[in-house]
Coordinates of C-alpha atoms and ligand atoms in Angstrom, one line a residue:
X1 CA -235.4 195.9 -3.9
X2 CA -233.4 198.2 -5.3
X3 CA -236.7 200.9 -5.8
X4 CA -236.5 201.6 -2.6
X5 CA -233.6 203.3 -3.2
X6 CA -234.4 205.3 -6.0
X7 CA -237.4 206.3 -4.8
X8 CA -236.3 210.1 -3.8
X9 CA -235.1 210.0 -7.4
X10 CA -238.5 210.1 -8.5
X11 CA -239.1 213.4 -6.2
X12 CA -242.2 212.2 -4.6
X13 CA -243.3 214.0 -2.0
X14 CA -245.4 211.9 -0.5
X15 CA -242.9 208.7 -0.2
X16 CA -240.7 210.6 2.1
X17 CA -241.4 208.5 5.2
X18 CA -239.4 205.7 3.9
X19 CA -241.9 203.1 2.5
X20 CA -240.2 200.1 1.9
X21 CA -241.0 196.8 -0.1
X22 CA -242.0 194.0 1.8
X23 CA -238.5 192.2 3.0
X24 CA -238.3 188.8 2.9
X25 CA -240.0 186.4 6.3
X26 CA -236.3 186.0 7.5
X27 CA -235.4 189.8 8.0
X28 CA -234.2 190.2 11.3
X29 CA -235.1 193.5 13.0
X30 CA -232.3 195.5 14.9
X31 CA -233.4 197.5 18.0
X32 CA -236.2 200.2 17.9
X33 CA -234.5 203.5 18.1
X34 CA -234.5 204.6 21.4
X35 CA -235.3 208.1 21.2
X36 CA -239.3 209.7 22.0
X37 CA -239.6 209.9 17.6
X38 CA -239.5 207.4 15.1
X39 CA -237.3 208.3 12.4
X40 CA -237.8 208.1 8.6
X41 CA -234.8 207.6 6.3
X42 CA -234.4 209.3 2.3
X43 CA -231.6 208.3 0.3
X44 CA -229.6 210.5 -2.4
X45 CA -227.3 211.4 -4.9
X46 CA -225.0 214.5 -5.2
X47 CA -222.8 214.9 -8.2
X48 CA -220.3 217.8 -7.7
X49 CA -219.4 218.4 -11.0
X50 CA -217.0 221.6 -9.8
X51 CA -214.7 219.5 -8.6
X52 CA -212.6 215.7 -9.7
X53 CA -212.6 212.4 -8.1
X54 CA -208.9 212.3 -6.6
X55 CA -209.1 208.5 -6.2
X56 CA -209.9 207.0 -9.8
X57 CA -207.7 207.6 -12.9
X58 CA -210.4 208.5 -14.9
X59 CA -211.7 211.9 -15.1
X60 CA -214.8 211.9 -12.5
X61 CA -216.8 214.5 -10.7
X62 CA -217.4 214.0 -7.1
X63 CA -220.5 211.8 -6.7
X64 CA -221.6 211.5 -3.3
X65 CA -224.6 209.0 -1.9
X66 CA -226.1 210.7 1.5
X67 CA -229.2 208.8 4.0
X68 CA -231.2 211.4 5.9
X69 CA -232.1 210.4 8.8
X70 CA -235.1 212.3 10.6
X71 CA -237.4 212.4 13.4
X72 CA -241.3 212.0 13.0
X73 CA -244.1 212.0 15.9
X74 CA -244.5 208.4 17.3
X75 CA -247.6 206.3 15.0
X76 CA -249.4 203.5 15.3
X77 CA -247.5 201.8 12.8
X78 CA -244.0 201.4 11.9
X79 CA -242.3 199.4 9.6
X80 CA -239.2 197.5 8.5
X81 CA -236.7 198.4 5.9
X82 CA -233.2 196.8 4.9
X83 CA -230.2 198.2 6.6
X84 CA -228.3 198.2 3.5
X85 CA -229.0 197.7 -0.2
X86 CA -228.9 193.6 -1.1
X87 CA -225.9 194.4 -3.6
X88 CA -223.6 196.2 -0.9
X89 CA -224.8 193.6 1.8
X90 CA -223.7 190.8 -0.6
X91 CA -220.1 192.6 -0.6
X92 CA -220.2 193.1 3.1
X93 CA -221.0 189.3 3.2
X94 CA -217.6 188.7 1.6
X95 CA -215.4 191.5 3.0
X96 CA -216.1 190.3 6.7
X97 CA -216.5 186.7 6.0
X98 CA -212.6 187.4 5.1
X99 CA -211.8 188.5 8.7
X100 CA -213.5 185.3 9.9
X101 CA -217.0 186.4 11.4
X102 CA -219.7 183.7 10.1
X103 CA -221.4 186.3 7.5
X104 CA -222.0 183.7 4.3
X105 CA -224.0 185.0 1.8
X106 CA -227.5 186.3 2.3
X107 CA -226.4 187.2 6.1
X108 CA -226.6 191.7 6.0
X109 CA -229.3 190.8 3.3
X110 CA -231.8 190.4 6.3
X111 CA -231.0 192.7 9.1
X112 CA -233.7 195.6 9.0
X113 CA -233.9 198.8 10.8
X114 CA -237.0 200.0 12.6
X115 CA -238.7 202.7 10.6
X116 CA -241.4 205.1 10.8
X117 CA -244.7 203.3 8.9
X118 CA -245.8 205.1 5.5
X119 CA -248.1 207.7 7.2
X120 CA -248.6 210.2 4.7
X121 CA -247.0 213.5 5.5
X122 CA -250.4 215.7 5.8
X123 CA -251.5 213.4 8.7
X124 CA -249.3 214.1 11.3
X125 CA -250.7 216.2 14.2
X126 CA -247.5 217.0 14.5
X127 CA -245.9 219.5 12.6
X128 CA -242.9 220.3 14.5
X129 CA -240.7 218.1 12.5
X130 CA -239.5 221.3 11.2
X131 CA -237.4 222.7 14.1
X132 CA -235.6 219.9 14.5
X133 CA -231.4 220.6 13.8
X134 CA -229.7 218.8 11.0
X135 CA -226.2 217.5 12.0
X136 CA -223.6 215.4 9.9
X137 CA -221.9 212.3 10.4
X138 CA -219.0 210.7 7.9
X139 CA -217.9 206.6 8.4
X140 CA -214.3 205.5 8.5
X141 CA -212.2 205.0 5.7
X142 CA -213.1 201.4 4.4
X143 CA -216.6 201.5 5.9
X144 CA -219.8 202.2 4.1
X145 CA -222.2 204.3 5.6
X146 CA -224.6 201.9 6.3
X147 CA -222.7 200.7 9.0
X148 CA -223.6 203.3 11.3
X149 CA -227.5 203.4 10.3
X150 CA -228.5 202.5 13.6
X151 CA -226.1 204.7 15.6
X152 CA -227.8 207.7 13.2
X153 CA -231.5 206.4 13.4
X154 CA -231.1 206.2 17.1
X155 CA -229.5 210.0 17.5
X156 CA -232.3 211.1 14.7
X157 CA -234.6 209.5 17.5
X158 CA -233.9 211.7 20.1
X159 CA -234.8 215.0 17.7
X160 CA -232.0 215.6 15.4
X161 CA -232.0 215.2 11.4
X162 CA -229.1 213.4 10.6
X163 CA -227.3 213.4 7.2
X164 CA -224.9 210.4 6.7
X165 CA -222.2 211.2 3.5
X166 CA -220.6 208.2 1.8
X167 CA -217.5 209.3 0.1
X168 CA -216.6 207.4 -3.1
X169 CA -213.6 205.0 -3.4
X170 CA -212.5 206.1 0.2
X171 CA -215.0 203.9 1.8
X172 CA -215.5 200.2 0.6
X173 CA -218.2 200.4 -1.5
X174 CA -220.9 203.1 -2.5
X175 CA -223.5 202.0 -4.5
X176 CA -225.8 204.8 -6.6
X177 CA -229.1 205.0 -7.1
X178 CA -229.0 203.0 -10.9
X179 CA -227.0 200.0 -8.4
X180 CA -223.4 201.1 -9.7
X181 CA -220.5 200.7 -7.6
X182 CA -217.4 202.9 -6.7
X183 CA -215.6 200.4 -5.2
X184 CA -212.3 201.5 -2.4
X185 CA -209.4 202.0 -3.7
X186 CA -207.3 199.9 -1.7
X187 CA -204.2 200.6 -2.9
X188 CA -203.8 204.1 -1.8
X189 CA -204.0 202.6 1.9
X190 CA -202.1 199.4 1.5
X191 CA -198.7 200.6 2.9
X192 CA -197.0 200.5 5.8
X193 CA -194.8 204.1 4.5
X194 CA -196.3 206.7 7.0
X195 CA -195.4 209.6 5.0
X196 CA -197.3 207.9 1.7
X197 CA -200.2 207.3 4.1
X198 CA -199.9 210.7 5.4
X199 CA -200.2 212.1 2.4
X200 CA -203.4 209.8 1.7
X201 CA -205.3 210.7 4.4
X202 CA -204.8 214.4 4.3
X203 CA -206.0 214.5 0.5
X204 CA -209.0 211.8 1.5
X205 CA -209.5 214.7 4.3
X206 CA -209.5 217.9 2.6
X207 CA -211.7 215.7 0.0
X208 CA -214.1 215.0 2.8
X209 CA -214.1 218.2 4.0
X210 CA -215.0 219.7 1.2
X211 CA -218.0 217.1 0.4
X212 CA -219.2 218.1 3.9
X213 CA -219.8 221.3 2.5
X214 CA -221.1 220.7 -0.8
X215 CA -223.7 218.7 1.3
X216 CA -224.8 221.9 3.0
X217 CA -224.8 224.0 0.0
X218 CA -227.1 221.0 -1.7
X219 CA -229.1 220.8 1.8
X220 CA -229.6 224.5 1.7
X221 CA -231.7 224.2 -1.6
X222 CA -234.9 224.3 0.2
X223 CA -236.7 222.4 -2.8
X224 CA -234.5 220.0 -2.5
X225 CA -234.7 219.5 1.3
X226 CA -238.0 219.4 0.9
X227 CA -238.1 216.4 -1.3
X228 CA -235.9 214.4 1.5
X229 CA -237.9 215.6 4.9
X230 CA -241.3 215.8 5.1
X231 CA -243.0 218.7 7.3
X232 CA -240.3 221.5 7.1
X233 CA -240.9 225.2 7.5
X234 CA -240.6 227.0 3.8
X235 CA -237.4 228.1 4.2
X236 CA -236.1 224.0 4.6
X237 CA -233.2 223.6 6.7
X238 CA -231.3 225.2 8.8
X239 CA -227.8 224.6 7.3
X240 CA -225.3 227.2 9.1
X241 CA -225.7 226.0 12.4
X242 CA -224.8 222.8 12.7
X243 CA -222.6 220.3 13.9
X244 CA -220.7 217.3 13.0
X245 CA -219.6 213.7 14.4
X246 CA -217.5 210.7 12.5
X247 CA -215.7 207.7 13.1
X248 CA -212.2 207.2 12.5
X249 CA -211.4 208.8 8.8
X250 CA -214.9 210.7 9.3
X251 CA -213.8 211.9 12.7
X252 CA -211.0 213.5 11.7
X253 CA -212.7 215.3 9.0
X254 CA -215.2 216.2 11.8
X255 CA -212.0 218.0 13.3
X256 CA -210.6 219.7 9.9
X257 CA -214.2 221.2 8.8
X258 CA -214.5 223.4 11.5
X259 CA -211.8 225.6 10.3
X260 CA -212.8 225.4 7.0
X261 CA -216.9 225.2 7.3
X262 CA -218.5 228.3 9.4
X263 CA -221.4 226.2 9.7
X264 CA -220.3 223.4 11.6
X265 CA -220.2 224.6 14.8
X266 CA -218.3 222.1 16.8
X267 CA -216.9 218.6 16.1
X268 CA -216.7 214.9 18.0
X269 CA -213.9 212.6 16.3
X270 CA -214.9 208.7 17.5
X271 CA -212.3 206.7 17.6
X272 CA -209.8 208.8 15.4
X273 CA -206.4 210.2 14.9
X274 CA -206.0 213.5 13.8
X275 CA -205.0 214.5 10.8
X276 CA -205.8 216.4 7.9
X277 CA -205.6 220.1 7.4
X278 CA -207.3 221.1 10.6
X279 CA -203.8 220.3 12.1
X280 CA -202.3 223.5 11.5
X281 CA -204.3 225.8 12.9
X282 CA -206.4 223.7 15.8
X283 CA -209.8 225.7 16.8
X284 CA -211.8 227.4 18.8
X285 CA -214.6 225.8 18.3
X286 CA -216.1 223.0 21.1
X287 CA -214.3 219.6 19.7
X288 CA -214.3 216.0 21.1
X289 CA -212.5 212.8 21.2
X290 CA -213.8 209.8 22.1
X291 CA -211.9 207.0 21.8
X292 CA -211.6 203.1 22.3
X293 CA -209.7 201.3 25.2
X294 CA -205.7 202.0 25.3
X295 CA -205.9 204.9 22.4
X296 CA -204.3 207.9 24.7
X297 CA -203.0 211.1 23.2
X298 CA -199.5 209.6 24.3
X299 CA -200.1 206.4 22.5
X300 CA -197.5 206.5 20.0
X301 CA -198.2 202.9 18.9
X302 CA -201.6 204.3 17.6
X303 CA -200.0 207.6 16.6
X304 CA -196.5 207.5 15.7
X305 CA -196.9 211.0 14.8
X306 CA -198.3 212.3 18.1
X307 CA -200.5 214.6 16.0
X308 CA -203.1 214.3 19.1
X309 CA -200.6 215.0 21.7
X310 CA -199.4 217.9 19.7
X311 CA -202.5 219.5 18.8
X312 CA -204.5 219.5 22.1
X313 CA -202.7 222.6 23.2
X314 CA -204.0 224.0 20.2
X315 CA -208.1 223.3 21.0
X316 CA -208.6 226.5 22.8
X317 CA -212.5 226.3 22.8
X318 CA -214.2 223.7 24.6
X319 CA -212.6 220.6 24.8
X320 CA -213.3 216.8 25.7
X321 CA -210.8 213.3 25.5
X322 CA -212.5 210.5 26.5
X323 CA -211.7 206.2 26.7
X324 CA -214.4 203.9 26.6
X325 CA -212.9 200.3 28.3
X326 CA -213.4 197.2 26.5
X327 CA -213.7 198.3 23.0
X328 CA -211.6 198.1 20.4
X329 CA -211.8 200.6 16.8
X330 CA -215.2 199.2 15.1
X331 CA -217.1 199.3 18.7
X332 CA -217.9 202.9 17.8
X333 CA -219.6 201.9 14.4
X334 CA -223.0 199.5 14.3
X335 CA -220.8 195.8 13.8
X336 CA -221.5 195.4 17.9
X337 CA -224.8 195.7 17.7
X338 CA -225.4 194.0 14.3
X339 CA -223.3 191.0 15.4
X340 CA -225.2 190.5 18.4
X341 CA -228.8 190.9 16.6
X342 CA -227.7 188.5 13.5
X343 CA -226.3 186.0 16.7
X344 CA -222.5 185.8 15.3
X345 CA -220.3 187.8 17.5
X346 CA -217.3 186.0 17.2
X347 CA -216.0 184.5 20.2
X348 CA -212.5 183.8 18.9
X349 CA -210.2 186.8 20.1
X350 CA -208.5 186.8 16.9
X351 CA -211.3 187.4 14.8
X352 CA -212.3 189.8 17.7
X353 CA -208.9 192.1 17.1
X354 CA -209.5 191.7 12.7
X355 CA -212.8 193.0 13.1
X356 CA -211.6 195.5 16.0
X357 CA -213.7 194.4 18.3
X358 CA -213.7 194.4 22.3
X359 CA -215.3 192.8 24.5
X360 CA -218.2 195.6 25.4
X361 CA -221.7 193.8 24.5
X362 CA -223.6 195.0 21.5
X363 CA -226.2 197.1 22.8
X364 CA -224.2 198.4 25.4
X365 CA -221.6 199.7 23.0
X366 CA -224.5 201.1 20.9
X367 CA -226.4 202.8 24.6
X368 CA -222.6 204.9 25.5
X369 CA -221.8 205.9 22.1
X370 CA -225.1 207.3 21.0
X371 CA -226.0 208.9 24.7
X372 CA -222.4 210.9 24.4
X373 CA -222.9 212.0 20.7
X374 CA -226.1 213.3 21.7
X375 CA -224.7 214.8 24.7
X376 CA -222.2 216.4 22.5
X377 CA -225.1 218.0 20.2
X378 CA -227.2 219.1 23.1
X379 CA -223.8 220.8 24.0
X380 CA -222.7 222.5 20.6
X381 CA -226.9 223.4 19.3
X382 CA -228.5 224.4 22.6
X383 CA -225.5 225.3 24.8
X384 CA -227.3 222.1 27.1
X385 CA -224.7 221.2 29.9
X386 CA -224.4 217.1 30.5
X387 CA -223.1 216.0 33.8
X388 CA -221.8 213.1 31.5
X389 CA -219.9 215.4 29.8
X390 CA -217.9 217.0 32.9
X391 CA -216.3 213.2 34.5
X392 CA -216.8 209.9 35.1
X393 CA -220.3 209.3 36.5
X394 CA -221.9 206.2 38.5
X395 CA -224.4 205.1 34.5
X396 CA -221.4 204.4 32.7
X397 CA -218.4 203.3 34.8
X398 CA -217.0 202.2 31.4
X399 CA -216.3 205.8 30.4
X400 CA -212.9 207.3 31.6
X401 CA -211.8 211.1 31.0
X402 CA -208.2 212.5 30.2
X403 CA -208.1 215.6 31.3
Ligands
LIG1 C1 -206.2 204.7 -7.0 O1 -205.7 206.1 -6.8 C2 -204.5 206.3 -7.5 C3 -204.1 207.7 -7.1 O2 -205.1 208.7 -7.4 C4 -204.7 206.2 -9.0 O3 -203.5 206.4 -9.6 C5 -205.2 204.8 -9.3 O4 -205.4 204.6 -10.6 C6 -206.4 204.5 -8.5 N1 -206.8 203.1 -8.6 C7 -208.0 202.7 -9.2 C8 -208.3 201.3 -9.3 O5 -208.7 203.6 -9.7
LIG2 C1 -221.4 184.2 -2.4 O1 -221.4 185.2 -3.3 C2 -220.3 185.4 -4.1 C3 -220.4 186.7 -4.9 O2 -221.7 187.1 -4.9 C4 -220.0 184.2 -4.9 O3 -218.9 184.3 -5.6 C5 -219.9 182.9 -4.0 O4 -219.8 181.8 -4.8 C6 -221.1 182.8 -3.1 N1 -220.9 181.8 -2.1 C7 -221.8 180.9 -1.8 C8 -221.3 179.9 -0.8 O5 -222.9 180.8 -2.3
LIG3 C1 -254.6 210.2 6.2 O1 -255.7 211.1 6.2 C2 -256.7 210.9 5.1 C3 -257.7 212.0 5.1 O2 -257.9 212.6 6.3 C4 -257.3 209.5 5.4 O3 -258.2 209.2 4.4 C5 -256.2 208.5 5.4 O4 -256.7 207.2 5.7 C6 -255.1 208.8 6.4 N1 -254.0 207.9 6.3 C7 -253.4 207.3 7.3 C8 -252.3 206.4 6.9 O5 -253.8 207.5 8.4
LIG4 C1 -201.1 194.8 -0.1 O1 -199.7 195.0 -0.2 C2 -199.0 193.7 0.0 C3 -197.5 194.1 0.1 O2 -197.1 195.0 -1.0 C4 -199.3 192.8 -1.1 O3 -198.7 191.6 -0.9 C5 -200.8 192.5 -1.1 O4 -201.2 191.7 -2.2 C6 -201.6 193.8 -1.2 N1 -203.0 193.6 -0.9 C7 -204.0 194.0 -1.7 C8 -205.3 193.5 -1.4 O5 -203.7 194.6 -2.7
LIG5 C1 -198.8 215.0 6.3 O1 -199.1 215.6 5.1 C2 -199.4 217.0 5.1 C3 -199.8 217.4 3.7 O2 -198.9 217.1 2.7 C4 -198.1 217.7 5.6 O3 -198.4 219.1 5.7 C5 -197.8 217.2 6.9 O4 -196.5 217.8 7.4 C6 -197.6 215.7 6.9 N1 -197.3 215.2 8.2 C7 -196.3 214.4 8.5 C8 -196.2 214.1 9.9 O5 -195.6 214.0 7.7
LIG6 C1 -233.0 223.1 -5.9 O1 -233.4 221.8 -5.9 C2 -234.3 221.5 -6.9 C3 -234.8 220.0 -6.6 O2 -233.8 219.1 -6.5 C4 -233.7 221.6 -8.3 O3 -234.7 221.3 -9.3 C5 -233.2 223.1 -8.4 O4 -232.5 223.2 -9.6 C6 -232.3 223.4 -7.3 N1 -232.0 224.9 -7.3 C7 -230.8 225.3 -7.3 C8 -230.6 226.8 -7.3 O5 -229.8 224.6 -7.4
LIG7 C1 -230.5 228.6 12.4 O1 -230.4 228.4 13.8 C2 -229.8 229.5 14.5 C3 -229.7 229.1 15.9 O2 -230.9 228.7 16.4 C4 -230.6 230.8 14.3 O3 -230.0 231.8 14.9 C5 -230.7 231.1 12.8 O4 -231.5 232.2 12.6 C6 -231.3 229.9 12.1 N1 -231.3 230.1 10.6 C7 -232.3 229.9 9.9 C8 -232.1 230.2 8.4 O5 -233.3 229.4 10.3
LIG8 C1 -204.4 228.6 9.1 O1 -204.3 229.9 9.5 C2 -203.7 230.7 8.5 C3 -203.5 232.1 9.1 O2 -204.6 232.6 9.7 C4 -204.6 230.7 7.3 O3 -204.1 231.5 6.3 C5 -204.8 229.3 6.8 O4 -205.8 229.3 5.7 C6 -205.3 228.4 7.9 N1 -205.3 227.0 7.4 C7 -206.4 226.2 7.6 C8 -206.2 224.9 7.0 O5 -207.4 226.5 8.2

């Protein structure tokens, strides 16, 4: 199983389009993205050997694991491939079965994501792959990437490569392409001392931040993008203008690169304080929250800092704060819809609030967060206007604005 993985370590050019193994007769199948494309998915591994691992005591380079996530012309055939690696499902098993969601082993093993079949790259009729903008998206703190995988495929869908960056020992597990682990480093975040966890999250930031860019510069390599995306132009991608959407941890570092990354071009923070280095400054640049039921810019409960109160007056570009009612912090990552699809949302409201969940229904959850991201990136690539992006309209009574 773990090939699949490691197949873009091999540098084949004609894998690209995400061949996996057979899975198992149990796999169950999340939603097909809704997007006009399917979407192919590569998987790889970026050592930054410039700069040291801030959250091990051994002396480590930065080793990042990204999924690219891209659009293809529809085909006859598409095809099945696990969400998550069967080690790191295993582990996700565990951590949730701790919060009390039914998850016993073998249970993220199965769930597969609706993929592009193995057409070989010099088939499509097709070939405008290429134009297609590359974006980025970072998890929370705790969460592994592949959490989000069908959020991305479904915004890759609609005409957008999407890279997804996993950042060692700040998210719960990454695992490498030879199955190693960097495990999270718990410790750093198990406090209640503000200022300690402060101090955490503005070094986990500025870390973030700067993987974002060594992403680009890597991405930028046209070889190398070309050994992740089938059907680009010569020059690869197009890495300085982009833009750049996260939950939580990974929103807020969607808010501090855009001072420090001329190539992101405008950011959306889901479900995220703010904080980090972006702080000081505030931006020009387009930016947007969008956040879960009750989490206000005056909510000092979820901000005893008031970092987003304070800082608003400070976005000077474009600027957008919206609520989404019945959700709680996880509703803006894939557990809604993965719970739903596997058939073990919990129905117990305490395990609800541990796993931050509301009451919004999976695919629902998964239908408003992915329409407004895109929204966003329409806004920030091609200048598109939204009428869901100026107020509240009729589609999604759920969504509120506060401003
Ligand atoms: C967690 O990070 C701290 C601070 O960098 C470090 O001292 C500690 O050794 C790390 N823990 C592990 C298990 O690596
Ligand atoms: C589930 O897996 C974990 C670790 O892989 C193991 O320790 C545990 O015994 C397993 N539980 C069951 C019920 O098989
Ligand atoms: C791709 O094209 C080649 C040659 O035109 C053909 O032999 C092959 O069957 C095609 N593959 C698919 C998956 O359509
Ligand atoms: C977190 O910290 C508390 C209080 O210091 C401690 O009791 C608990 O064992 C820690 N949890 C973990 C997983 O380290
Ligand atoms: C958080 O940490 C940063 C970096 O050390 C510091 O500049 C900032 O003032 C701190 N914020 C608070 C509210 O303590
Ligand atoms: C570009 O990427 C290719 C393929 O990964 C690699 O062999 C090459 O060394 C890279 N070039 C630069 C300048 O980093
Ligand atoms: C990237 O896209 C922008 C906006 O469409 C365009 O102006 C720029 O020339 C592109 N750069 C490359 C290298 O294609
Ligand atoms: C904030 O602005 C000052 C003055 O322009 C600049 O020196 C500093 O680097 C900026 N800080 C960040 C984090 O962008």
């Amino acid at each position: 199983m773990l090939l699949f993985f490691a197949l873009v370590a091999l540098n084949s050019f004609k894998i690209c389009s995400a061949a996996p193994p057979e899975m198992s007769q149990t796999q169950i199948h999340l939603p097909k993205p809704t997007g006009q494309y399917q979407v192919g998915r590569s998987v790889a591994e970026l050592i930054d050997y410039s700069r040291k691992q801030p959250f091990v005591q051994d002396d480590e380079p930065i080793k990042l694991m990204i999924s690219v996530f891209y659009p293809l012309p529809q085909q006859k055939h598409s095809t099945f491939a696990a969400y998550m690696p069967p080690e790191t499902a295993a582990i996700e098993d565990f951590e949730l079965g701790l919060t009390g969601l039914a998850a016993p082993n073998g249970t993220f093993e199965k769930l597969a994501l609706h993929l592009a079949g193995n057409q070989t790259p010099e088939n499509f009729t097709d070939v405008t792959t290429c134009q297609y903008p590359l974006v980025v998206f970072m998890p929370a703190e705790g969460t592994t990437r592949h959490f989000y995988n069908q959020i991305v495929s479904t915004i890759a869908s609609t005409g957008y490569i999407v890279v997804s960056i996993d950042a060692a020992y700040d998210v719960d597990v990454v695992q490498y392409l030879d199955g190693s682990l960097a495990l999270f480093n718990f410790t750093l975040w198990n406090t209640t001392d503000q200022a300690l966890l402060n101090a955490t999250g503005f070094l986990a930031i500025e870390t973030r931040v700067r993987d974002v860019s060594f992403v680009l510069d890597s991405l930028s390599n046209a070889t190398f993008a070309h050994s992740l995306i089938p059907n680009l132009p010569p020059s690869g991608l197009n890495t300085t203008h982009t833009a750049m959407f996260g939950h939580s941890l990974g929103g807020a570092t969607a808010f501090s690169v855009l001072e420090a990354d001329d190539r992101i071009l405008g950011g959306l923070d889901m479900e995220g304080g703010l904080f980090g280095p972006g702080l000081l400054n505030g931006t020009s640049k387009p930016f947007m929250l969008m956040e879960r039921e009750g989490h206000t810019r005056e909510n000092a409960i979820d901000d005893p800092f008031l970092t987003l109160e304070k800082v608003w007056p400070h976005l000077t570009g474009w600027k957008r704060d919206i609520i989404v009612a019945d959700t709680g912090h996880y509703d803006f990552s894939d557990y809604p819809v993965v719970f739903e699809t596997l058939g073990v949302t919990p129905t117990n409201e305490i395990v609800l609030e541990h796993l931050g969940l509301g009451t919004l229904k999976g695919k629902r959850a998964l239908e408003i967060v992915t329409t407004y991201v895109g929204a966003f990136l329409d806004f920030v690539i091609y200048g598109k206007c939204s009428a869901i992006l100026d107020g509240p309209v009729e589609r999604f009574p759920e969504v509120t604005f506060e401003y």
